[in-house]
Tab-separated table of C-alpha atoms in Angstrom:
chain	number	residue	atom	x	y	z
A	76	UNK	CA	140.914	-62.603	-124.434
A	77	UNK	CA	139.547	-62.287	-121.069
A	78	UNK	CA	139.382	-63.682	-117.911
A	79	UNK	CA	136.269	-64.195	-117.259
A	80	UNK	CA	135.290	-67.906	-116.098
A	81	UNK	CA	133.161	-69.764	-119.240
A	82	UNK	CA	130.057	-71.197	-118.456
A	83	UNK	CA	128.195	-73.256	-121.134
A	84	UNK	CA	124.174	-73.487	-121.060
A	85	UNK	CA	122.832	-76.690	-122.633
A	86	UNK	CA	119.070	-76.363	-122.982
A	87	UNK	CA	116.837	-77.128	-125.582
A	88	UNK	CA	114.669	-73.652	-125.319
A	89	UNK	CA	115.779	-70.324	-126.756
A	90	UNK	CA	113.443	-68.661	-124.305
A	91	UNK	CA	115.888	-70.495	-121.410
A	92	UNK	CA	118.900	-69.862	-123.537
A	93	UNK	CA	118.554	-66.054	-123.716
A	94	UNK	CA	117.119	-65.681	-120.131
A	95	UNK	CA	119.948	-67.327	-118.441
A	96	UNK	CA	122.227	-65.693	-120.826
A	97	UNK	CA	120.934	-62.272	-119.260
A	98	UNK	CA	121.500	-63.089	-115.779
A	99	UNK	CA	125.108	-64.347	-116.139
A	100	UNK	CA	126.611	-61.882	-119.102
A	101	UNK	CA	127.770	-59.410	-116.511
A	102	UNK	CA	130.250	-61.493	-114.577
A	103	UNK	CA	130.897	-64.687	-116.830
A	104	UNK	CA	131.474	-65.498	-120.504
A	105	UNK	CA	128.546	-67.934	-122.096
A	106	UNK	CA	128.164	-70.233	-124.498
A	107	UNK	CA	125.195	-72.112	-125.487
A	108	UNK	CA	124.060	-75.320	-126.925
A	109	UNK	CA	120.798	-76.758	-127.740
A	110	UNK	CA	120.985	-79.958	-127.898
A	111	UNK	CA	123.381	-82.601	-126.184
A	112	UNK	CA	124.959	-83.213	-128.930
A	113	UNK	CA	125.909	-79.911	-129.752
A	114	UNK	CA	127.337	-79.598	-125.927
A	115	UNK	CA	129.552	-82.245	-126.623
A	116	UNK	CA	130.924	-81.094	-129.796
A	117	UNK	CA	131.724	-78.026	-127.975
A	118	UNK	CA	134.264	-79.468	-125.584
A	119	UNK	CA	136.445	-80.678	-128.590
A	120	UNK	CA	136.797	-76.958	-129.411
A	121	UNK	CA	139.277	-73.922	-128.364
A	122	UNK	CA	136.630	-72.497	-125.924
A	123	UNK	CA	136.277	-75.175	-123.302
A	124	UNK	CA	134.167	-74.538	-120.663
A	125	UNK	CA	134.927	-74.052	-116.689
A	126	UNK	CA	131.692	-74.723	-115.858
A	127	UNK	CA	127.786	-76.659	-117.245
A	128	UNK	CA	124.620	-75.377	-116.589
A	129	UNK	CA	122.857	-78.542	-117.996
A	130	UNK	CA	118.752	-78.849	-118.867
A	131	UNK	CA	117.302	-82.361	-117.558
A	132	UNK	CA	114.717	-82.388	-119.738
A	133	UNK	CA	116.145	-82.748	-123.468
A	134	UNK	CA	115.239	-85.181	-127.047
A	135	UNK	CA	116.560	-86.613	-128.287
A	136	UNK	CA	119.562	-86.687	-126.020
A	137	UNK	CA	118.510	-86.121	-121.890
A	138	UNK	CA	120.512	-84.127	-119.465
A	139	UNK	CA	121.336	-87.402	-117.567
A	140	UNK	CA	122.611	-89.089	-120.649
A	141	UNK	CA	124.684	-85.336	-121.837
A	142	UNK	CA	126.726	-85.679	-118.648
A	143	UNK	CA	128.017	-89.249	-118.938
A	144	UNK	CA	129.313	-88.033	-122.498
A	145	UNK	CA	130.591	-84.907	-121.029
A	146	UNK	CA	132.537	-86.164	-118.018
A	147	UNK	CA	133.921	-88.631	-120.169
A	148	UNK	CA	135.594	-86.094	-122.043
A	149	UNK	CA	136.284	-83.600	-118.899
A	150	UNK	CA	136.063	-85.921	-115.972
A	151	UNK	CA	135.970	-82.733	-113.112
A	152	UNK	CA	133.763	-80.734	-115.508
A	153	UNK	CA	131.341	-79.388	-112.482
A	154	UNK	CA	127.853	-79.880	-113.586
A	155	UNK	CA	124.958	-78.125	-112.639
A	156	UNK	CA	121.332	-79.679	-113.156
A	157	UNK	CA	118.422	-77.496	-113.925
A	158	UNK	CA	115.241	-78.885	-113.913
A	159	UNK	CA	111.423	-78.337	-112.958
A	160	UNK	CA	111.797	-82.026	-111.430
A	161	UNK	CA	113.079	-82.031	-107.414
A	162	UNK	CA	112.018	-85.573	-106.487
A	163	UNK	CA	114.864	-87.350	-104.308
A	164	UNK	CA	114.873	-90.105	-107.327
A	165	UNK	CA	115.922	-87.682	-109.558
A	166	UNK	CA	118.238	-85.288	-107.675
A	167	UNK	CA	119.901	-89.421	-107.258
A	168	UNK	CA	120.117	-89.959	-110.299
A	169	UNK	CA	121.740	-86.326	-110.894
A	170	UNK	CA	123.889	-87.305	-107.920
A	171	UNK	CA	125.177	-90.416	-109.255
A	172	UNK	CA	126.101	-89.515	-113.043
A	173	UNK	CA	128.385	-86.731	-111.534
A	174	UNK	CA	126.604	-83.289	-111.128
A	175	UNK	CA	127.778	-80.896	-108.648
A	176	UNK	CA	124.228	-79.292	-107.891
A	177	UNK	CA	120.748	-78.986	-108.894
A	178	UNK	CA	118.842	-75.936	-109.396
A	179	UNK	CA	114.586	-75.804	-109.494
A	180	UNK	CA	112.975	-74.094	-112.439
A	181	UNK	CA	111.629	-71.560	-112.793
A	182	UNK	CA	115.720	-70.119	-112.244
A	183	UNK	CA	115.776	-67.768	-109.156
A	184	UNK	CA	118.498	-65.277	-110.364
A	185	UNK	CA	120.130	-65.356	-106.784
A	186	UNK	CA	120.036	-69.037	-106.447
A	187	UNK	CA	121.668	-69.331	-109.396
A	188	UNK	CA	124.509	-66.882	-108.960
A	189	UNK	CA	124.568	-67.910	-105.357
A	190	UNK	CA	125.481	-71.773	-106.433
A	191	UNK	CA	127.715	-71.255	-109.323
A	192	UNK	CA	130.280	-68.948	-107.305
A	193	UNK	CA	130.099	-71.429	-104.440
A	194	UNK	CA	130.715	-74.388	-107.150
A	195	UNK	CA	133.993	-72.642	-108.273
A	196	UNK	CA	134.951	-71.390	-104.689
A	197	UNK	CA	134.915	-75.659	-103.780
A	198	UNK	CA	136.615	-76.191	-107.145
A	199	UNK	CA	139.394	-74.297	-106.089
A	200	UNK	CA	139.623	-75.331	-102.435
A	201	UNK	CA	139.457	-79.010	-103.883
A	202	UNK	CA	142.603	-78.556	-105.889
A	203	UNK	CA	144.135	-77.460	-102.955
A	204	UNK	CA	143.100	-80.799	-101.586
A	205	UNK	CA	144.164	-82.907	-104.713
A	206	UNK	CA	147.766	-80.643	-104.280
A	207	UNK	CA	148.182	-81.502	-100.416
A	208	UNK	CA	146.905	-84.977	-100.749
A	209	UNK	CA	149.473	-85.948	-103.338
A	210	UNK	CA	152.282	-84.642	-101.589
A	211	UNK	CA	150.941	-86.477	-98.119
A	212	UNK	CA	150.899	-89.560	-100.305
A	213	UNK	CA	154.485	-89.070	-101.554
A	214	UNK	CA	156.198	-89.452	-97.914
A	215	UNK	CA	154.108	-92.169	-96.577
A	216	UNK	CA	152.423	-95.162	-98.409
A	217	UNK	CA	151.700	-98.144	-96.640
A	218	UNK	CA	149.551	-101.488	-97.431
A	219	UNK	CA	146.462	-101.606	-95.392
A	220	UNK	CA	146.231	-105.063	-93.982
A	221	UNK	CA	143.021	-106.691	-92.600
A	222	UNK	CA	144.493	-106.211	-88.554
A	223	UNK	CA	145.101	-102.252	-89.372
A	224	UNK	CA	141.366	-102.588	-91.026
A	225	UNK	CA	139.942	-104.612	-87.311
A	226	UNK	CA	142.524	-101.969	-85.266
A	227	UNK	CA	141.024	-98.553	-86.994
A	228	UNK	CA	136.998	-100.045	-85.462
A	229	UNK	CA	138.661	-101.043	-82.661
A	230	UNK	CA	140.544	-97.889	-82.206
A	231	UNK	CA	137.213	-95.856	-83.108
A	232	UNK	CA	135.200	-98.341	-80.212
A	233	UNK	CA	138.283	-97.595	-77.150
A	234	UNK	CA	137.868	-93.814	-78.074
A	235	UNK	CA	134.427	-93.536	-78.222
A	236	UNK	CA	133.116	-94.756	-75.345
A	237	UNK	CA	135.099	-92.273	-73.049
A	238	UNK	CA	133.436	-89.295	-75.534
A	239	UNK	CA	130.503	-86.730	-74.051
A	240	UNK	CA	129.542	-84.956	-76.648
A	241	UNK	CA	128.319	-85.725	-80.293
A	242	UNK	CA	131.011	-83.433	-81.963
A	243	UNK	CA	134.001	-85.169	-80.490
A	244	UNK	CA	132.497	-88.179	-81.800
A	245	UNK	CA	131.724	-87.051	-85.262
A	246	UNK	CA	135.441	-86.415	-85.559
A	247	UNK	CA	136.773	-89.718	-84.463
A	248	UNK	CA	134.929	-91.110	-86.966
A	249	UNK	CA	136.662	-88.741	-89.501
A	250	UNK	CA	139.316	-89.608	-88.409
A	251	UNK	CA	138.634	-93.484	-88.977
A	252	UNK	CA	137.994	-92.671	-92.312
A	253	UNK	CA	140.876	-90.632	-92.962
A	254	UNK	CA	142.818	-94.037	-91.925
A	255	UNK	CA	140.551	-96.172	-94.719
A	256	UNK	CA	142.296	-93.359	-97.126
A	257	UNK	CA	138.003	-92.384	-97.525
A	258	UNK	CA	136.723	-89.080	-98.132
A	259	UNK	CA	133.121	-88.756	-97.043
A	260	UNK	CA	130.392	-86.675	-95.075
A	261	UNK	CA	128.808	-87.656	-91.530
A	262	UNK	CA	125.601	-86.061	-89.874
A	263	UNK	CA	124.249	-87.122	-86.549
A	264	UNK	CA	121.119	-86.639	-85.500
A	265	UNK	CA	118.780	-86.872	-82.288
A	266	UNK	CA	116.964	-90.495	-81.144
A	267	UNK	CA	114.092	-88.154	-80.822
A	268	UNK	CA	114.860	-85.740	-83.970
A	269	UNK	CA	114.364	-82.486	-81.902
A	270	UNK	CA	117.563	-81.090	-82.033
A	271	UNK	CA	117.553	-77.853	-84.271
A	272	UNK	CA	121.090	-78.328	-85.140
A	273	UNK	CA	122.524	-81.354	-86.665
A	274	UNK	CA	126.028	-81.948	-86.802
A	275	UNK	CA	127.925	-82.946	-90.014
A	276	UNK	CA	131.512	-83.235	-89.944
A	277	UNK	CA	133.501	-84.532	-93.201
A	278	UNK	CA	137.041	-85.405	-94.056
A	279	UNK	CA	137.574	-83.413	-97.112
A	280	UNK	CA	136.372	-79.973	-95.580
A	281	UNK	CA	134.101	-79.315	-98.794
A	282	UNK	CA	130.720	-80.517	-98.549
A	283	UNK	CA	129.009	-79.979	-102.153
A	284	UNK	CA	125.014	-78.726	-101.804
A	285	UNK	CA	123.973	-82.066	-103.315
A	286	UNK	CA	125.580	-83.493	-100.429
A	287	UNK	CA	124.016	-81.667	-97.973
A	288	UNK	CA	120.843	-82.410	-100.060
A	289	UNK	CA	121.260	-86.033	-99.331
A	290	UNK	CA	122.497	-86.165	-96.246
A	291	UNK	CA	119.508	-84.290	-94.992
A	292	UNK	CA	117.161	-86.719	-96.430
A	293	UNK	CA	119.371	-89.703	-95.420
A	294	UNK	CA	117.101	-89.731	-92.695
A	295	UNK	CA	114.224	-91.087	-93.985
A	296	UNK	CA	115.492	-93.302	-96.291
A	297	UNK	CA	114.411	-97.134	-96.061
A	298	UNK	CA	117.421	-98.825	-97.021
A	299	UNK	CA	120.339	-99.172	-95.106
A	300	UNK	CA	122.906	-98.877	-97.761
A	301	UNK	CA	123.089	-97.233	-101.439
A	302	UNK	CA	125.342	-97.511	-103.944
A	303	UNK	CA	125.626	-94.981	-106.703
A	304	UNK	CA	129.169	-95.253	-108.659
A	305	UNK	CA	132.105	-94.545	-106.210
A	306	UNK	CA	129.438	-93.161	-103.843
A	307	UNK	CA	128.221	-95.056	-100.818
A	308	UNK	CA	125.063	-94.298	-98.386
A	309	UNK	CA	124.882	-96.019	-95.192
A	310	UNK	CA	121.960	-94.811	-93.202
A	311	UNK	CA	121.120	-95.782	-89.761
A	312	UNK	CA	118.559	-94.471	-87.455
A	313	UNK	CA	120.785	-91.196	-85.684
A	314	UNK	CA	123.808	-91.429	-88.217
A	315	UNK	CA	124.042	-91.417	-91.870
A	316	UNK	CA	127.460	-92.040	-93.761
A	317	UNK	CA	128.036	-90.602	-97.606
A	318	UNK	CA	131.550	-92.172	-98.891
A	319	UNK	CA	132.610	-90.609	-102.046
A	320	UNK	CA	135.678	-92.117	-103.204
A	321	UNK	CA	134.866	-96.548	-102.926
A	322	UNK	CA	136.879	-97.967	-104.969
A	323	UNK	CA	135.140	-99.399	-107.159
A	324	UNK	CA	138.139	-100.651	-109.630
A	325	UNK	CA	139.019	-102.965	-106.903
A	326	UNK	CA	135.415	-105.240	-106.178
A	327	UNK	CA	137.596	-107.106	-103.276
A	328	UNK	CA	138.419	-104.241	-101.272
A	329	UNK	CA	135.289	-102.483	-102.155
A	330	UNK	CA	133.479	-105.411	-100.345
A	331	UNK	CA	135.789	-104.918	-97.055
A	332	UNK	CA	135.000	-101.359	-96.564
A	333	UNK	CA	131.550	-102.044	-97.007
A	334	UNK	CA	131.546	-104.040	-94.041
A	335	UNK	CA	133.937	-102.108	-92.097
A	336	UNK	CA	131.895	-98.952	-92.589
A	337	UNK	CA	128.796	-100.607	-91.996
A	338	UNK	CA	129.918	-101.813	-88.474
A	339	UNK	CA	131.576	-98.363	-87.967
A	340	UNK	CA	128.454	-96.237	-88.443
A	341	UNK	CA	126.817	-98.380	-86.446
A	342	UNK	CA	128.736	-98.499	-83.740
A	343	UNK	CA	128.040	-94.858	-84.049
A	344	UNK	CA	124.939	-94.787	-83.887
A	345	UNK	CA	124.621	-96.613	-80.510
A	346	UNK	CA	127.660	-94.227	-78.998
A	347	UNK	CA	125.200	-91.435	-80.391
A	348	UNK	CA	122.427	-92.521	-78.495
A	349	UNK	CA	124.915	-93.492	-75.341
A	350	UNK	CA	126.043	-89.389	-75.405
A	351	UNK	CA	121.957	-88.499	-75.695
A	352	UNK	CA	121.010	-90.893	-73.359
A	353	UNK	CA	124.058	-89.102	-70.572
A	354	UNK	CA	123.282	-85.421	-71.245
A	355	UNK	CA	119.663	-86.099	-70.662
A	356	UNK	CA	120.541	-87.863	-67.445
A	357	UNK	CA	123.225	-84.786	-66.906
A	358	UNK	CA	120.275	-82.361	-67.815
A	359	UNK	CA	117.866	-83.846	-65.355
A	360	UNK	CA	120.462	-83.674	-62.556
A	361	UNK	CA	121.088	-80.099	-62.984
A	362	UNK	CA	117.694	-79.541	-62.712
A	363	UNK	CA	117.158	-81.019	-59.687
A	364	UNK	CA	119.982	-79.232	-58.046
A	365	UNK	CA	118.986	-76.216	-59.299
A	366	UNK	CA	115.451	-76.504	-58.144
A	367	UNK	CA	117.034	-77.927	-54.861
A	368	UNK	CA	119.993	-74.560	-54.590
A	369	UNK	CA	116.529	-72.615	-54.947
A	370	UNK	CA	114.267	-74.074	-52.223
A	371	UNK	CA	117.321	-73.902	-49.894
A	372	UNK	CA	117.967	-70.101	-50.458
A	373	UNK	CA	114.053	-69.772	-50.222
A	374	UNK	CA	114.093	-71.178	-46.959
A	375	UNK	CA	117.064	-69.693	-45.439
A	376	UNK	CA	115.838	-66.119	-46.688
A	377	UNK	CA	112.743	-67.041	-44.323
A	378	UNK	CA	114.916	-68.473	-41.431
A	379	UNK	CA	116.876	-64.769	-41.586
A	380	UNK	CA	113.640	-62.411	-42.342
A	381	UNK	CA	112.049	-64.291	-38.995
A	382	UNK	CA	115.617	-64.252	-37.375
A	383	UNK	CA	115.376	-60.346	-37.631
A	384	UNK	CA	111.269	-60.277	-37.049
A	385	UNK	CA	112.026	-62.508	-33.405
A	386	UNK	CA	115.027	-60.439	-32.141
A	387	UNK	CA	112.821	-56.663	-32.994
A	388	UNK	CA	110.143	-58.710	-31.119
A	389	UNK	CA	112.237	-59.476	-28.126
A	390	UNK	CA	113.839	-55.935	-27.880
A	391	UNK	CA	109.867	-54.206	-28.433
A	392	UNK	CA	108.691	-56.638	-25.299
A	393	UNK	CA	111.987	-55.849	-23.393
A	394	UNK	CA	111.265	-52.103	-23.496
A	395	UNK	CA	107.981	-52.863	-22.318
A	396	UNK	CA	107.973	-54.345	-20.111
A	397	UNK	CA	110.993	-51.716	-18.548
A	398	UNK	CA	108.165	-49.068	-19.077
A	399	UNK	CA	105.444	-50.667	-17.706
A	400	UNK	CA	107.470	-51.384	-14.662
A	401	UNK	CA	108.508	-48.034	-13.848
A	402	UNK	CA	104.707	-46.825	-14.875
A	403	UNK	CA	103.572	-48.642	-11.888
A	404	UNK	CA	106.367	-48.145	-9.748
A	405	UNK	CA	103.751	-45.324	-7.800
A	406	UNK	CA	101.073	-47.920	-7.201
A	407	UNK	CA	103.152	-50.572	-6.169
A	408	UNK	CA	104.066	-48.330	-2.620
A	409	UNK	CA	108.031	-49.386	-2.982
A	410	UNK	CA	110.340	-47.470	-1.140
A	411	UNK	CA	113.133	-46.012	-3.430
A	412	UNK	CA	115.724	-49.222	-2.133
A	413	UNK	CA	113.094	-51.455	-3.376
A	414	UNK	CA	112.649	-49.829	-6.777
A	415	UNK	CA	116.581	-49.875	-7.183
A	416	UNK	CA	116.831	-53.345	-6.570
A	417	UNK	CA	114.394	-53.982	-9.043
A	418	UNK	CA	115.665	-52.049	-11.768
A	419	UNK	CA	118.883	-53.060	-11.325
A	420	UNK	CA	117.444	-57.048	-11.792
A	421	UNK	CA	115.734	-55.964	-14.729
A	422	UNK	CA	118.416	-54.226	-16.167
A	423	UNK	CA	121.025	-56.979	-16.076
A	424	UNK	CA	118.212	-59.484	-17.714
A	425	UNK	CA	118.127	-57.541	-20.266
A	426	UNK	CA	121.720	-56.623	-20.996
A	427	UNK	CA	122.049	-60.641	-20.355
A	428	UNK	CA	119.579	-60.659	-23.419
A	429	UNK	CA	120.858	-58.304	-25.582
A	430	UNK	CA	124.657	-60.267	-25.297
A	431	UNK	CA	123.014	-63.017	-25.957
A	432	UNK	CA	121.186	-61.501	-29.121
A	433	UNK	CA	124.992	-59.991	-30.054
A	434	UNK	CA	126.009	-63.503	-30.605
A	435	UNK	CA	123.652	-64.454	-32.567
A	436	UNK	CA	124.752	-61.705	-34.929
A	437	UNK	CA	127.382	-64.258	-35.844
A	438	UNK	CA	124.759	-67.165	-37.299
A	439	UNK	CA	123.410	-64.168	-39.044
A	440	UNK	CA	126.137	-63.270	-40.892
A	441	UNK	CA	127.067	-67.040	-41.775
A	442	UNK	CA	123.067	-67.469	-42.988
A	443	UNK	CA	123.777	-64.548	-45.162
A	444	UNK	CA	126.953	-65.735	-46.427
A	445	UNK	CA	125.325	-69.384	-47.349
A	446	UNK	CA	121.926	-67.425	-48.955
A	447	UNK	CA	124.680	-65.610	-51.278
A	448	UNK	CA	126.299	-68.497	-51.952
A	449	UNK	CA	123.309	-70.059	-53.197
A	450	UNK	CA	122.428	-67.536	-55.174
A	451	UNK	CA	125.186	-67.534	-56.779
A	452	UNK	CA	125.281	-71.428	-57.521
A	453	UNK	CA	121.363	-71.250	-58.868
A	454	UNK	CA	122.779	-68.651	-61.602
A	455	UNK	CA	125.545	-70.505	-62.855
């Protein structure tokens, strides 16, 4: 026995066989098949599998055609695709039959490592899901009428229009879909597509790669909606939508949420471009109080600096002109009563000045406190 997790390799060449047989002996237990048929009579056996690593390219049986059999046996088999192939058709068509992921030949030994731990890392969170989920769906069960159906859009419209950022908005739509009883994946994206960082929010906290694979070609996609299985695409220009649990066994209410998330995501997308549009406008504001904070420190700085420059001025003429007086005090012929009376004139006018200059001491100290202040404000 051991417990090592079992991973069986489908592919129709030896050569692929034995290679990835190399690069996953260490830490797993493999099997391998060549042929689909041969996969399939493996799952009947003592040995099942935890996890596929499944060739596209097969005869007479195809990789495509392998999984349907094999999910019909194992329904949450995970499934990973390897193929030379990585046109969006084809990772679809992976997509919709049921596989987890898709890896590009020739097999990069970290990719593939890399994916299959993160493929059993979700499989175990998503039990943990399944677990909580059931027991949520044990205390409260409740018929979804078509007014709750109307009141979860309207609910989504009251609440979003008050919203200012694109991540508060990404989870109120979660959280209409958590009220449809939907699991699926948003992303929003810029009008203008220059945003580095897109923002993808999802309401069963595990977003498979082939997810993310779609979601981030969404974007260019031509048609509105797609419908693979129990998955649903709904694609607008700044949102997309990926549902992956319609339900499909019940056409009726299948064709309500269709419309209902239709009108959701886009009601989204205009709220997306509504938040865009107000941070620009925010954006542009703060520039032009920051460029305005900056020419009003500039200026004040130059209202002190000459402040200071016209009061040294005033003092340098002051002495001056005390010096020059006295200077010519000789070749003026005053008698000494004279040249008291006029030094004690000029004296007063210039303590009168310098007072007056003292006061103005005052306006310098509340310039300074206003440049700081300014400075202060331009920073933040």
């Amino acid at each position: 026995m051991t417990d090592k997790k079992r991973i069986l390799v489908v592919d129709d060449s030896a050569n692929e066989i034995r290679l990835l047989i190399e690069l996953l002996k260490a830490e797993y237990a493999v099997i391998a098949a060549t042929s689909g048929e041969k996969a399939i009579e493996l799952l009947e056996g003592e040995n099942q599998p935890d996890l596929v690593l499944l060739d596209v390219t097969m005869a007479p049986m195809d990789g495509y055609e392998t999984c349907g059999h094999l999910l019909a046996k194992r329904p949450h088999l995970p499934i990973i695709f390897i193929s030379a192939n990585t046109q969006t058709d084809e990772i679809l068509k992976g997509f919709a039959c049921g596989g987890m992921d898709y890896i590009t030949k020739p097999v990069d030994p970290t990719i593939l490592t890399t994916k299959i731990k993160l493929v059993f890392q979700q499989l175990a969170e998503q039990q943990l899901l399944i677990t909580k989920r059931k027991e949520a769906s044990a205390m409260a069960k409740s018929a979804m009428t078509s007014a709750a159906d109307l009141g979860v859009i309207l609910n989504f419209l009251r609440q979003g229009i008050t919203l200012n950022n694109k991540q508060a908005l990404a989870e109120q739509f979660i959280d209409a879909l958590k009220a449809y009883d939907l699991e699926g994946c948003l992303q929003l994206r810029d009008e203008k597509q220059d945003e580095e960082q897109l923002i993808t929010n999802l309401s069963s906290n595990v977003l498979q790669p082939l997810e993310q694979e779609i979601l981030n070609r969404a974007a260019n996609m031509q048609d509105r909606m797609i419908t693979t299985g129990k998955r649903l695409i709904v694609n607008y220009e700044t949102v997309s939508l990926l549902i992956k649990n319609m339900p499909i066994d019940n056409p009726k209410r299948c064709g309500e949420l269709r419309d209902y998330l239709t009108s959701l995501t886009e009601n989204a997308h205009n709220l997306n471009i509504k938040i865009s549009a107000e941070n620009s406008l925010s954006s542009q504001r703060h520039d032009v109080i920051a460029k305005t904070l900056w020419d009003s420190q500039q200026t004040l700085e130059k209202i002190q600096l000459f402040q200071q420059e016209h009061k040294q001025n005033s003092l340098k003429i002051m002495d001056e002109m005390v010096t020059e007086i006295e200077t010519n005090y000789l070749t003026l012929g005053l008698t000494d009563e004279q040249e008291s009376t006029i030094t004690t004139i000029i004296q007063k006018c210039v303590n009168n000045a310098l007072q007056h200059m003292e006061k103005g001491l005052k306006i310098d100290a509340d310039l300074q406190s206003i440049t700081n202040s300014l400075g202060r404000l331009g920073k933040m």
